[in-house]
mmCIF file of C-alpha atoms and ligand atoms in Angstrom:
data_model
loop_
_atom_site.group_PDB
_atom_site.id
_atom_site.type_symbol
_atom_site.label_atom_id
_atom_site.label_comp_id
_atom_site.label_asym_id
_atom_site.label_seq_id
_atom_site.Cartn_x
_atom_site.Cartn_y
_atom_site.Cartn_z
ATOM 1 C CA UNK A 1 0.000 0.000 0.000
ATOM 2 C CA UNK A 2 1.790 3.331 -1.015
ATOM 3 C CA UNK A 3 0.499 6.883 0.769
ATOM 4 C CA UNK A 4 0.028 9.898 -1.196
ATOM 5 C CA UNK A 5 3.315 12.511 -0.323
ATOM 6 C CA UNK A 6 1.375 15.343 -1.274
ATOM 7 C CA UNK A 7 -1.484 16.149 1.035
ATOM 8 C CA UNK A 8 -3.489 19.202 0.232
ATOM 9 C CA UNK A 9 -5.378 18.575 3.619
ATOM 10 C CA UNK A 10 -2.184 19.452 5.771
ATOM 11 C CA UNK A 11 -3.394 23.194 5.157
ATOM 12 C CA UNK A 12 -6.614 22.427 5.825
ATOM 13 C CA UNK A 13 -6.620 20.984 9.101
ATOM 14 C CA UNK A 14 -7.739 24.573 11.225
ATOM 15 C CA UNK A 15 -9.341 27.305 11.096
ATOM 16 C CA UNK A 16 -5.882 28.972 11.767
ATOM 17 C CA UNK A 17 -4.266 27.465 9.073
ATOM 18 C CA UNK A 18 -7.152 27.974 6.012
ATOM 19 C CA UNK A 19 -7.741 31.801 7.394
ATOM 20 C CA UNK A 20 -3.277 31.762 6.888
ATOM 21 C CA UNK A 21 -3.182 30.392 3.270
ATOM 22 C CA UNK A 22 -6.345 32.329 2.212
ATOM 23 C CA UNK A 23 -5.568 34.496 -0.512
ATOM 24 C CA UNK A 24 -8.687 35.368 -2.018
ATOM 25 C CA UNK A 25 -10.080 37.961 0.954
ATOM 26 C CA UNK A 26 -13.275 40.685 1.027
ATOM 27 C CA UNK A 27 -12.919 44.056 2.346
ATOM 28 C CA UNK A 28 -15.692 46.331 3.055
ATOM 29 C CA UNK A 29 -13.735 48.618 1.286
ATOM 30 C CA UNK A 30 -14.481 46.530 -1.780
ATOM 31 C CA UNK A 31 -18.405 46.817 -1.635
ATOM 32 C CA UNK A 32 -20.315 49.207 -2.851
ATOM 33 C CA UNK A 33 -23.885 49.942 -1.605
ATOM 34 C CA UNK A 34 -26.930 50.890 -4.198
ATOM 35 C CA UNK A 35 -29.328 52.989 -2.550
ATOM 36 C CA UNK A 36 -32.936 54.273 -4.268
ATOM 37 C CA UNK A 37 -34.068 57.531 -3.185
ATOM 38 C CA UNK A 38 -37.857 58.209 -4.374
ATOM 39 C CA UNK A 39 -39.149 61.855 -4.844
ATOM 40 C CA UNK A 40 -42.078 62.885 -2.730
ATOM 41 C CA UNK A 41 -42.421 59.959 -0.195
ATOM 42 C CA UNK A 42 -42.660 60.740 3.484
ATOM 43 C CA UNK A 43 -41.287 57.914 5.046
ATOM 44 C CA UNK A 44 -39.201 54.832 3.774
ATOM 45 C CA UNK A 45 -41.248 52.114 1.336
ATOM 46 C CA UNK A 46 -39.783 49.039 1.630
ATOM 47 C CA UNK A 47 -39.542 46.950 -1.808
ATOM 48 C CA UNK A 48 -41.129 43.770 -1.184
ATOM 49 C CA UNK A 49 -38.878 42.116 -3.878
ATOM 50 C CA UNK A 50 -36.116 42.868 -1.519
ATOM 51 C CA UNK A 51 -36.489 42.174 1.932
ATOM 52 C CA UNK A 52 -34.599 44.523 3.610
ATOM 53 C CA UNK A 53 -33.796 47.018 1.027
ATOM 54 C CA UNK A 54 -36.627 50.408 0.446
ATOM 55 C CA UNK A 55 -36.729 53.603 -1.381
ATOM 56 C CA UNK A 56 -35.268 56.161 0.578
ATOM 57 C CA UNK A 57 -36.537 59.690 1.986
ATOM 58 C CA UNK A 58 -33.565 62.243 2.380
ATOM 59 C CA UNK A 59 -33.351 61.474 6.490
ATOM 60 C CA UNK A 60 -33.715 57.831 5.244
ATOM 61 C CA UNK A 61 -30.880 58.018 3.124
ATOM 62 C CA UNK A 62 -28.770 60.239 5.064
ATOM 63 C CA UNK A 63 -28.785 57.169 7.594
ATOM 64 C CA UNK A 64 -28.461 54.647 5.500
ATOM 65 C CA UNK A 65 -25.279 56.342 4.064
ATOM 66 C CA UNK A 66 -23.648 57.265 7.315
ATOM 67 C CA UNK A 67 -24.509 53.802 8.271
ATOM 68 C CA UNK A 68 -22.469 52.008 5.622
ATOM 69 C CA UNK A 69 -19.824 54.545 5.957
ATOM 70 C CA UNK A 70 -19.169 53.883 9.350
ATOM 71 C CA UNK A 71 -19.288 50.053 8.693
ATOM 72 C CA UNK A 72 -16.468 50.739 6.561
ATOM 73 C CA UNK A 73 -18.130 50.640 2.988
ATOM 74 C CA UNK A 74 -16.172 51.674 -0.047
ATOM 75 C CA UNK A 75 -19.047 53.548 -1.579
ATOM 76 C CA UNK A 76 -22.735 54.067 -2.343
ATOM 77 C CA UNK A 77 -24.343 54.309 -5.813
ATOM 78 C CA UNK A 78 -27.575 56.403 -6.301
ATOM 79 C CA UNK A 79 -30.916 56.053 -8.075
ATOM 80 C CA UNK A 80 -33.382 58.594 -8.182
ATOM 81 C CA UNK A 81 -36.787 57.733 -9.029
ATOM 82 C CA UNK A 82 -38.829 60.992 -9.244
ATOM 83 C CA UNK A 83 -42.557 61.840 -9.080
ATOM 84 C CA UNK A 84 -43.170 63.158 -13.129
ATOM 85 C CA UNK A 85 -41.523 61.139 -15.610
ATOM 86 C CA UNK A 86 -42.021 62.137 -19.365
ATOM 87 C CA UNK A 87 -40.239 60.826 -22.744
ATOM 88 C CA UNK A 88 -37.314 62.825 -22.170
ATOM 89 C CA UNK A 89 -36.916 61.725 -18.738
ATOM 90 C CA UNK A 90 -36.500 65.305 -18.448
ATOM 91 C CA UNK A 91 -35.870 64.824 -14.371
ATOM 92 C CA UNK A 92 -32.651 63.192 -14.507
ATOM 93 C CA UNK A 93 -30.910 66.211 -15.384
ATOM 94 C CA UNK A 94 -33.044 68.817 -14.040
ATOM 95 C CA UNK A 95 -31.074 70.927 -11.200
ATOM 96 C CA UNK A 96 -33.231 70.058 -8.391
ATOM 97 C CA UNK A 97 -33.706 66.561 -9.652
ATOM 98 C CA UNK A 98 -34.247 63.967 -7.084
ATOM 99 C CA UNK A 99 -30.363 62.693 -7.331
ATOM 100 C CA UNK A 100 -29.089 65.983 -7.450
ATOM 101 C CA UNK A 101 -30.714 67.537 -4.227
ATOM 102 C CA UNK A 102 -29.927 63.802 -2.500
ATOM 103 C CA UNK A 103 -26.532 64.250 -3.736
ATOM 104 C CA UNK A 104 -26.002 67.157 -2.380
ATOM 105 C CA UNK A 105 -27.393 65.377 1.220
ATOM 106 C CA UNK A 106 -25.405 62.631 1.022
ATOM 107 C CA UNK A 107 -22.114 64.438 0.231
ATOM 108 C CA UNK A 108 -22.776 66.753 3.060
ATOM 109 C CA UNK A 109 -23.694 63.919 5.820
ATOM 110 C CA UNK A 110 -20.462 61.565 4.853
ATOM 111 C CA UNK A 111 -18.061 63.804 3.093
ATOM 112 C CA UNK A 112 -15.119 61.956 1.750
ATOM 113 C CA UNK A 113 -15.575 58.966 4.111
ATOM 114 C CA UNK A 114 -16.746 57.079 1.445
ATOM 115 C CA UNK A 115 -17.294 57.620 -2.440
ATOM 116 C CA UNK A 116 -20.534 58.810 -3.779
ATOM 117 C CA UNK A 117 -21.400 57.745 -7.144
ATOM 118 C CA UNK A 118 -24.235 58.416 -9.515
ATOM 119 C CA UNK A 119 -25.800 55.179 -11.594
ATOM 120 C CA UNK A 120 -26.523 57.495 -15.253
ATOM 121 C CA UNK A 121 -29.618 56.293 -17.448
ATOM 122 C CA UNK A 122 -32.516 57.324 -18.856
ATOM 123 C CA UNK A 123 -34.594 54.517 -17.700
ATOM 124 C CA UNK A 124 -36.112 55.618 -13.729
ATOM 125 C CA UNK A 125 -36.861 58.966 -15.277
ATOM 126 C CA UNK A 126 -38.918 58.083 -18.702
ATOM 127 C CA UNK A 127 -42.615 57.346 -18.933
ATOM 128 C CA UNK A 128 -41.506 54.353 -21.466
ATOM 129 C CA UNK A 129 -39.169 53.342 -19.637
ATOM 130 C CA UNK A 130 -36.487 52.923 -21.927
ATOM 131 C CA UNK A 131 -32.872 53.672 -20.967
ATOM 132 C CA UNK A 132 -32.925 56.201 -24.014
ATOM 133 C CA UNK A 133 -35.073 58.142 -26.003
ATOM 134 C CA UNK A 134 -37.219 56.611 -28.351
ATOM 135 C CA UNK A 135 -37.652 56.887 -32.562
ATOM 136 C CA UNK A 136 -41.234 57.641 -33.582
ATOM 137 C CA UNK A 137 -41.113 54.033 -34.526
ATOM 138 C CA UNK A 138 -40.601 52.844 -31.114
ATOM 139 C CA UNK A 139 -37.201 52.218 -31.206
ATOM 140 C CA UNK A 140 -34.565 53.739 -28.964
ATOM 141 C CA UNK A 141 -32.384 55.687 -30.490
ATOM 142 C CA UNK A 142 -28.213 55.717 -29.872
ATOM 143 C CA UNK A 143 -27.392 59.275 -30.418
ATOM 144 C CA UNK A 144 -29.785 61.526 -29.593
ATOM 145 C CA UNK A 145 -29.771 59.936 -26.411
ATOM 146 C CA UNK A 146 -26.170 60.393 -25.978
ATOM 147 C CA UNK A 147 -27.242 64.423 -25.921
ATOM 148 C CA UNK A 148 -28.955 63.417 -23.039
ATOM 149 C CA UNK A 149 -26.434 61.427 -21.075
ATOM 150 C CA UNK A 150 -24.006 64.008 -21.527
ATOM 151 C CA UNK A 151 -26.182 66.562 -19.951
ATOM 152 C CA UNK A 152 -27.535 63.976 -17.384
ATOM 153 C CA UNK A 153 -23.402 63.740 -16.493
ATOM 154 C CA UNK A 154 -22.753 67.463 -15.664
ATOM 155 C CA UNK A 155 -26.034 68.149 -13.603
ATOM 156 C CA UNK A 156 -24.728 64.993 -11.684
ATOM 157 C CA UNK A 157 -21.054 66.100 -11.394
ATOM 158 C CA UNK A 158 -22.515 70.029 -10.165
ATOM 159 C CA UNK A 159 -24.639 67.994 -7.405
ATOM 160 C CA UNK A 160 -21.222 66.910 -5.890
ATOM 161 C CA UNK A 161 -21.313 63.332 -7.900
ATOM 162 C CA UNK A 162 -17.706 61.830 -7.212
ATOM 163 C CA UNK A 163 -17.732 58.824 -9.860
ATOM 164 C CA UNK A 164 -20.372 59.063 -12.727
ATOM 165 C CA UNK A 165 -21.948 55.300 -13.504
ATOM 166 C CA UNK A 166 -23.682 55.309 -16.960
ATOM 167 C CA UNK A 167 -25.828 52.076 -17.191
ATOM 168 C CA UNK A 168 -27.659 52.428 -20.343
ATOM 169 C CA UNK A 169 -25.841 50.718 -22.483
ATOM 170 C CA UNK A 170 -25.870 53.303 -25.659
ATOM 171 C CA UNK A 171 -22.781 52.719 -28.033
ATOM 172 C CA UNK A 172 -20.511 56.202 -27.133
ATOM 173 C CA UNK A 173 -21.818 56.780 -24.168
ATOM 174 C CA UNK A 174 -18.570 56.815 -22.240
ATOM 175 C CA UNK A 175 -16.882 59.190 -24.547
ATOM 176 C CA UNK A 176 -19.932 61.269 -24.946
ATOM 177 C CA UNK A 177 -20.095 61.873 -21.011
ATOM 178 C CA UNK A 178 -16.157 62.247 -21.128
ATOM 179 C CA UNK A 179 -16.046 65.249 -23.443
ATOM 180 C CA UNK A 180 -19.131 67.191 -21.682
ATOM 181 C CA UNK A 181 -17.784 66.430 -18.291
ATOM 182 C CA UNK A 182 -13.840 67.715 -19.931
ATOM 183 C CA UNK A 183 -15.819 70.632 -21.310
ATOM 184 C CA UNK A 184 -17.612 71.878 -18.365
ATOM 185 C CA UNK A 185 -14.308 71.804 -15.476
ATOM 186 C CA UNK A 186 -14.896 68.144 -14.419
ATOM 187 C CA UNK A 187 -12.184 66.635 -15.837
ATOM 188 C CA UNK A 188 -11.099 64.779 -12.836
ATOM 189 C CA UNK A 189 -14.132 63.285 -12.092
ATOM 190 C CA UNK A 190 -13.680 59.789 -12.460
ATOM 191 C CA UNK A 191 -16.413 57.581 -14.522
ATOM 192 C CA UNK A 192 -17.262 53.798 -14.091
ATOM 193 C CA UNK A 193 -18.821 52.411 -16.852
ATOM 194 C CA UNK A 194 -21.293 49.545 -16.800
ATOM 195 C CA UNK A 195 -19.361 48.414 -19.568
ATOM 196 C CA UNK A 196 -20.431 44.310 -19.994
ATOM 197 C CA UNK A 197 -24.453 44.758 -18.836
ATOM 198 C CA UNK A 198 -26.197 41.352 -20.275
ATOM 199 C CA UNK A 199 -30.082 41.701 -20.636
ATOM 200 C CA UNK A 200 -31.215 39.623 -17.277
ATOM 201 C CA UNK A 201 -34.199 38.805 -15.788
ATOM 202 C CA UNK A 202 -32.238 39.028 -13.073
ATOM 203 C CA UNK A 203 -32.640 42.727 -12.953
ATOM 204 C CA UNK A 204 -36.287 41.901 -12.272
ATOM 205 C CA UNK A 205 -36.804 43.104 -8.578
ATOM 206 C CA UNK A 206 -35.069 46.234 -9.547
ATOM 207 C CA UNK A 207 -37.809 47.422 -11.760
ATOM 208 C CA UNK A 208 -39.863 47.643 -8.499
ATOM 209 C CA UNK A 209 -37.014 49.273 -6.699
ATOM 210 C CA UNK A 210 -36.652 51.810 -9.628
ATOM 211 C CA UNK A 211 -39.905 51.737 -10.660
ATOM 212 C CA UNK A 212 -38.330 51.074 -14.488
ATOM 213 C CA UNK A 213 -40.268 48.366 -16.004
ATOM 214 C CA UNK A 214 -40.439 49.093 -19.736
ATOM 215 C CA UNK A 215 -43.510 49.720 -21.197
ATOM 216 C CA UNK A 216 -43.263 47.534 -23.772
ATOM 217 C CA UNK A 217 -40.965 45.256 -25.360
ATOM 218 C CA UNK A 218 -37.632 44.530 -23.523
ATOM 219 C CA UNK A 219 -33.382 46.024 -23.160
ATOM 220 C CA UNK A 220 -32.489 43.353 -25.624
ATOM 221 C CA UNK A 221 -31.883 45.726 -28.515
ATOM 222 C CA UNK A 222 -29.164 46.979 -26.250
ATOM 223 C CA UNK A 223 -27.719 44.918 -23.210
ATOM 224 C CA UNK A 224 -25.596 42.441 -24.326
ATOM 225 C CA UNK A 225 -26.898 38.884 -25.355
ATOM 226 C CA UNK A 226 -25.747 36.238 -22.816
ATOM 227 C CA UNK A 227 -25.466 33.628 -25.317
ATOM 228 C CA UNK A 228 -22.474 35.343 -26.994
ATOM 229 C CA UNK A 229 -19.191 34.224 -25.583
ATOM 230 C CA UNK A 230 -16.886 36.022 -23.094
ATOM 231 C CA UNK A 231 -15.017 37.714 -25.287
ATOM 232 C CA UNK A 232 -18.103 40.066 -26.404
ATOM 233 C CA UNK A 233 -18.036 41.631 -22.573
ATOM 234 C CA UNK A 234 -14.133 41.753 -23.318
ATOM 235 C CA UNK A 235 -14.544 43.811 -26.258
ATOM 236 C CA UNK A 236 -17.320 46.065 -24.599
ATOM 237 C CA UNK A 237 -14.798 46.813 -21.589
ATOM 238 C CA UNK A 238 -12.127 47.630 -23.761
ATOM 239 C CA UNK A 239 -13.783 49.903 -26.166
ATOM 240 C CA UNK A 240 -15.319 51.719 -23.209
ATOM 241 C CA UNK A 241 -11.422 52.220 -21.512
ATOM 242 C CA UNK A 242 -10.491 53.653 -25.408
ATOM 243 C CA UNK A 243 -13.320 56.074 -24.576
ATOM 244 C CA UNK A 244 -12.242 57.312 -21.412
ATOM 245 C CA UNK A 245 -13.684 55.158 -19.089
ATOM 246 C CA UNK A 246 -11.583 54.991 -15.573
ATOM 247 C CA UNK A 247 -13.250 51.754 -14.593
ATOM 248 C CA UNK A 248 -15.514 49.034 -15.737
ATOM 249 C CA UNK A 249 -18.064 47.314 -14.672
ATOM 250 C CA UNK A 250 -19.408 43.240 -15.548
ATOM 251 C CA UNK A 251 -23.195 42.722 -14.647
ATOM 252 C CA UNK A 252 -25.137 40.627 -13.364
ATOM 253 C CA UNK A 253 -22.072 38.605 -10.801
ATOM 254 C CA UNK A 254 -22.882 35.548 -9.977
ATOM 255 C CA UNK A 255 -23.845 34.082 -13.692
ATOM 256 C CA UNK A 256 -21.356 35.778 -15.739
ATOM 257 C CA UNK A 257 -18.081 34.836 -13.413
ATOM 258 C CA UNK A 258 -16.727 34.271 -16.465
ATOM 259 C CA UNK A 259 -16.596 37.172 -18.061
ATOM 260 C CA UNK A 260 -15.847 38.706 -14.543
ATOM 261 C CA UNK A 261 -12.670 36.405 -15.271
ATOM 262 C CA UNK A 262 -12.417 37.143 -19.104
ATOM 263 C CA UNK A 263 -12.490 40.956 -18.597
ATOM 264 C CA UNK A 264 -9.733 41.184 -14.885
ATOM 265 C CA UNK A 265 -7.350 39.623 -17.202
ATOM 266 C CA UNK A 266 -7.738 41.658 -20.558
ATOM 267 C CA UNK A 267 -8.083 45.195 -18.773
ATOM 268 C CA UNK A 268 -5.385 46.771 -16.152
ATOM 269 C CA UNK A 269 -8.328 49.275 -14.907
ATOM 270 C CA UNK A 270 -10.248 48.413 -12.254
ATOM 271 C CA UNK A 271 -13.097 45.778 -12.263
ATOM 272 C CA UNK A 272 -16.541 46.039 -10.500
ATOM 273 C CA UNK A 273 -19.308 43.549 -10.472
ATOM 274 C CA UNK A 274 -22.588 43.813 -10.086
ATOM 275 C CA UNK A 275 -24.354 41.333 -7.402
ATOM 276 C CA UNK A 276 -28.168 42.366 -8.673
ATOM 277 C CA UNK A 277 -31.574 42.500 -7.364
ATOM 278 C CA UNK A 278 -32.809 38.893 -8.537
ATOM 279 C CA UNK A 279 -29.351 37.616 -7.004
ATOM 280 C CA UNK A 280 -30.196 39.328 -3.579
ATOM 281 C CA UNK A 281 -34.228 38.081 -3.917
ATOM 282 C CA UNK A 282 -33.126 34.769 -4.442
ATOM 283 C CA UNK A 283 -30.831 34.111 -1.029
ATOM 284 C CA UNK A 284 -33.200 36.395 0.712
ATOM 285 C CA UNK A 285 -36.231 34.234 -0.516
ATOM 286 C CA UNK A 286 -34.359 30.384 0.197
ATOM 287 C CA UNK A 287 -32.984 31.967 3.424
ATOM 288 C CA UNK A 288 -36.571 33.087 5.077
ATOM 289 C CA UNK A 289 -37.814 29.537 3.964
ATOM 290 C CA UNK A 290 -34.668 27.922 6.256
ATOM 291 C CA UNK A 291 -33.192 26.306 2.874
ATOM 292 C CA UNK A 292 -29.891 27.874 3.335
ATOM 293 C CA UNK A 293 -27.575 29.453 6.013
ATOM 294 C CA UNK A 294 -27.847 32.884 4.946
ATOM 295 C CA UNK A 295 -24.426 34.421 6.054
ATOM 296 C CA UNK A 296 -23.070 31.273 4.590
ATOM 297 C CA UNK A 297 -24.325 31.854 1.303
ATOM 298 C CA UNK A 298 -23.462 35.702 0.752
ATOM 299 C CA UNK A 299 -20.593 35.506 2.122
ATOM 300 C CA UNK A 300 -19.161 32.594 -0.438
ATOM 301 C CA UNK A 301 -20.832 34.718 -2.956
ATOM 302 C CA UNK A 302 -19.413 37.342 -2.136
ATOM 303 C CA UNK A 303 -15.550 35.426 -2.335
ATOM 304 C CA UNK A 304 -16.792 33.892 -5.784
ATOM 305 C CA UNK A 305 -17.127 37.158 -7.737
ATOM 306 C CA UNK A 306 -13.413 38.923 -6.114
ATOM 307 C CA UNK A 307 -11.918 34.947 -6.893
ATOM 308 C CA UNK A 308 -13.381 35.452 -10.659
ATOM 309 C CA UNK A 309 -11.161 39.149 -10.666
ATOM 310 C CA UNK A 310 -13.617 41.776 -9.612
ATOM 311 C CA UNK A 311 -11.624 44.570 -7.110
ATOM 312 C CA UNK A 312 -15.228 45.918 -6.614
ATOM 313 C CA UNK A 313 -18.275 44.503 -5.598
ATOM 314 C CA UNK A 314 -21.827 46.263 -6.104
ATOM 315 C CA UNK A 315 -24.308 44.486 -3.025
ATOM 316 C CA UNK A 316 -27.207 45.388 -1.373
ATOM 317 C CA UNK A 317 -25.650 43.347 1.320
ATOM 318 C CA UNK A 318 -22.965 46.178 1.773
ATOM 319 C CA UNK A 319 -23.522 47.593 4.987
ATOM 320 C CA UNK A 320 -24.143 43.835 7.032
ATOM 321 C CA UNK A 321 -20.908 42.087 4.689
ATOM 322 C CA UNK A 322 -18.935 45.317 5.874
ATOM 323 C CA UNK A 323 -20.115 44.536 9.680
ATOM 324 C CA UNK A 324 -19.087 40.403 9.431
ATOM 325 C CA UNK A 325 -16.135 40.879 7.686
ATOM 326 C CA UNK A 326 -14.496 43.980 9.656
ATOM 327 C CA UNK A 327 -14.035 40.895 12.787
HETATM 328 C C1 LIG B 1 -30.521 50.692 -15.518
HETATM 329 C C2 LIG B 1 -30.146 49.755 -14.426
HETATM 330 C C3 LIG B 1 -30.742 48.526 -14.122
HETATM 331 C C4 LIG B 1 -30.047 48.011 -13.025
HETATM 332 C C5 LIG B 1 -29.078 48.936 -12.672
HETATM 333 N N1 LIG B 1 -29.128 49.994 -13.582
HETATM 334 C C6 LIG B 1 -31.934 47.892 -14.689
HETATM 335 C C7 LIG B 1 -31.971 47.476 -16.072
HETATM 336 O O1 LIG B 1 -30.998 47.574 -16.814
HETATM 337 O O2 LIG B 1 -33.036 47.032 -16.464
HETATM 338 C C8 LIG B 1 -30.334 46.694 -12.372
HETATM 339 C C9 LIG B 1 -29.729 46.481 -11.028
HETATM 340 C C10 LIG B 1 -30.285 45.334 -10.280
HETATM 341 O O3 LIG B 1 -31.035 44.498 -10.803
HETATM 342 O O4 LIG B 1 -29.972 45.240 -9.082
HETATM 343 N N2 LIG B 1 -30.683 51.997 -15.045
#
């Protein structure tokens, strides 16, 4: 009988020694927390999608910010969902737009102890809506709704916006919000494109949150297919860096890991991923039932998507992940 030299147990054998050799770790530094703020509401309505996560007030989300900034969080990302929406989703870059006047909240309450970005789209803000504006045939159309975006970006950046997040997934949007934000003093405000965005139904509880559902038809025509292969979401992040972009981002997490994977190793900017709102329904939803062991589960979730190559990680778990894994 002959006994195996190598023994990949050995490093295994306590908690000591596996916490020692661990090399893929989590900071809170690492998450990012989205937040909804809603126009007009008087006190927080919880989204019952997402147990756990509402849209905000401005005391609301003046808590919930200093909250996650004290628990160590790297940064919050905000959506503004206001009370008119028309076809221009005219709101989004009006001056005391919901985001705006948050923004200007939220920067005051937390200052630089964490980073306050701005998602940018189209989508919370039109009556379609569409994360652009739309042809008279019903289409949505690329470049007059990079007009838009560009605008969209400096009302942001004047609110006190620290990293501008477009999410629609026009082609030029980067270097469309790039030249406007060069043009008008920002040019050191940093942008993080969602660069890779696949059409999901995994985005589904977030159409509550953002109250975004399209009217009709679906993002198809312009989130990326997941049936193409990784290097698609490659190319996307790329062309986005050659337009300026400072960062990019890979959404959803937990079903694209590869092209989390694919894109760390082809770009030398950083990488964010997206955990979404059906990812965050669907451990909240196993978890109340007893299924699972919730912690558990978000926490090796959590390792899964940094272990794939993502520096950042975009969770509504943020604030509790920062709390378990500051000890
Ligand atoms: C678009 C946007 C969406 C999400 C973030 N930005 C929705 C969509 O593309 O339909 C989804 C985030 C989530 O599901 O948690 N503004």
């Amino acid at each position: 009988m002959s006994f195996p030299l190598a023994r990949p147990r050995r490093l295994r054998r306590s908690p000591a020694l596996r916490r020692l050799v661990a090399d893929v770790r989590v900071a809170p530094a690492d998450l990012v927390l989205p937040v909804f703020v809603k126009e007009g509401l008087s006190s927080p309505h919880p989204i019952s999608s997402m147990p756990g996560v509402v849209q905000h007030t401005p005391d609301s989300l003046r808590k919930a910010v200093s909250e996650a900034a004290a628990a160590g969080v790297g940064g919050v990302i905000l959506f503004g969902i206001p009370t008119s929406k028309d076809a221009t989703g005219s709101q989004a870059d009006a001056e005391d737009g919901v985001v705006q006047r948050a923004l200007t909240d939220v920067v005051e309450e937390v200052g630089d102890a964490l980073v306050v970005m701005t998602d940018l789209c189209l989508d919370e803000y039109t009556d379609h809506g569409h994360c652009g504006l739309l042809t008279d045939a019903g289409e949505v159309d690329n470049d007059s709704t990079l007009e838009r975006y560009a605008s969209i970006a400096v009302a942001q950046a004047q609110a006190g916006s620290q990293v501008i997040a477009p999410s629609g997934m026009m082609d030029g949007q980067v270097a469309a919000i790039r030249r406007s934000l060069d043009s008008q003093g920002f040019s050191h405000l940093p942008i993080l494109s969602y660069s890779t965005k696949y059409a999901s139904a995994f985005y589904g509880p977030f159409r509550e949150a953002a109250e975004c559902a399209p009217s009709f038809g679906d993002r198809a025509a312009y989130q990326q297919d997941g049936a193409r292969s990784a290097d698609e979401g490659v190319r996307e992040a790329l062309s986005d860096i050659a337009e300026g972009a400072d960062a990019v981002m890979v959404k959803p997490a937990l079903a694209y890991l590869d092209v989390v994977r694919a894109v760390s190793q082809a770009v030398d900017v950083p990488v964010a991923a997206y955990q979404v709102s059906g990812e965050y329904a669907m451990v909240e939803a196993a978890a109340a039932q007893g299924w699972i062991d919730r912690e558990r589960v978000i926490r090796e979730q959590l390792v899964s998507i940094k272990r794939a190559g993502a520096s950042m990680v975009l969770t509504y778990w943020a604030t509790e992940a920062a709390g378990w894994l500051r000890v």
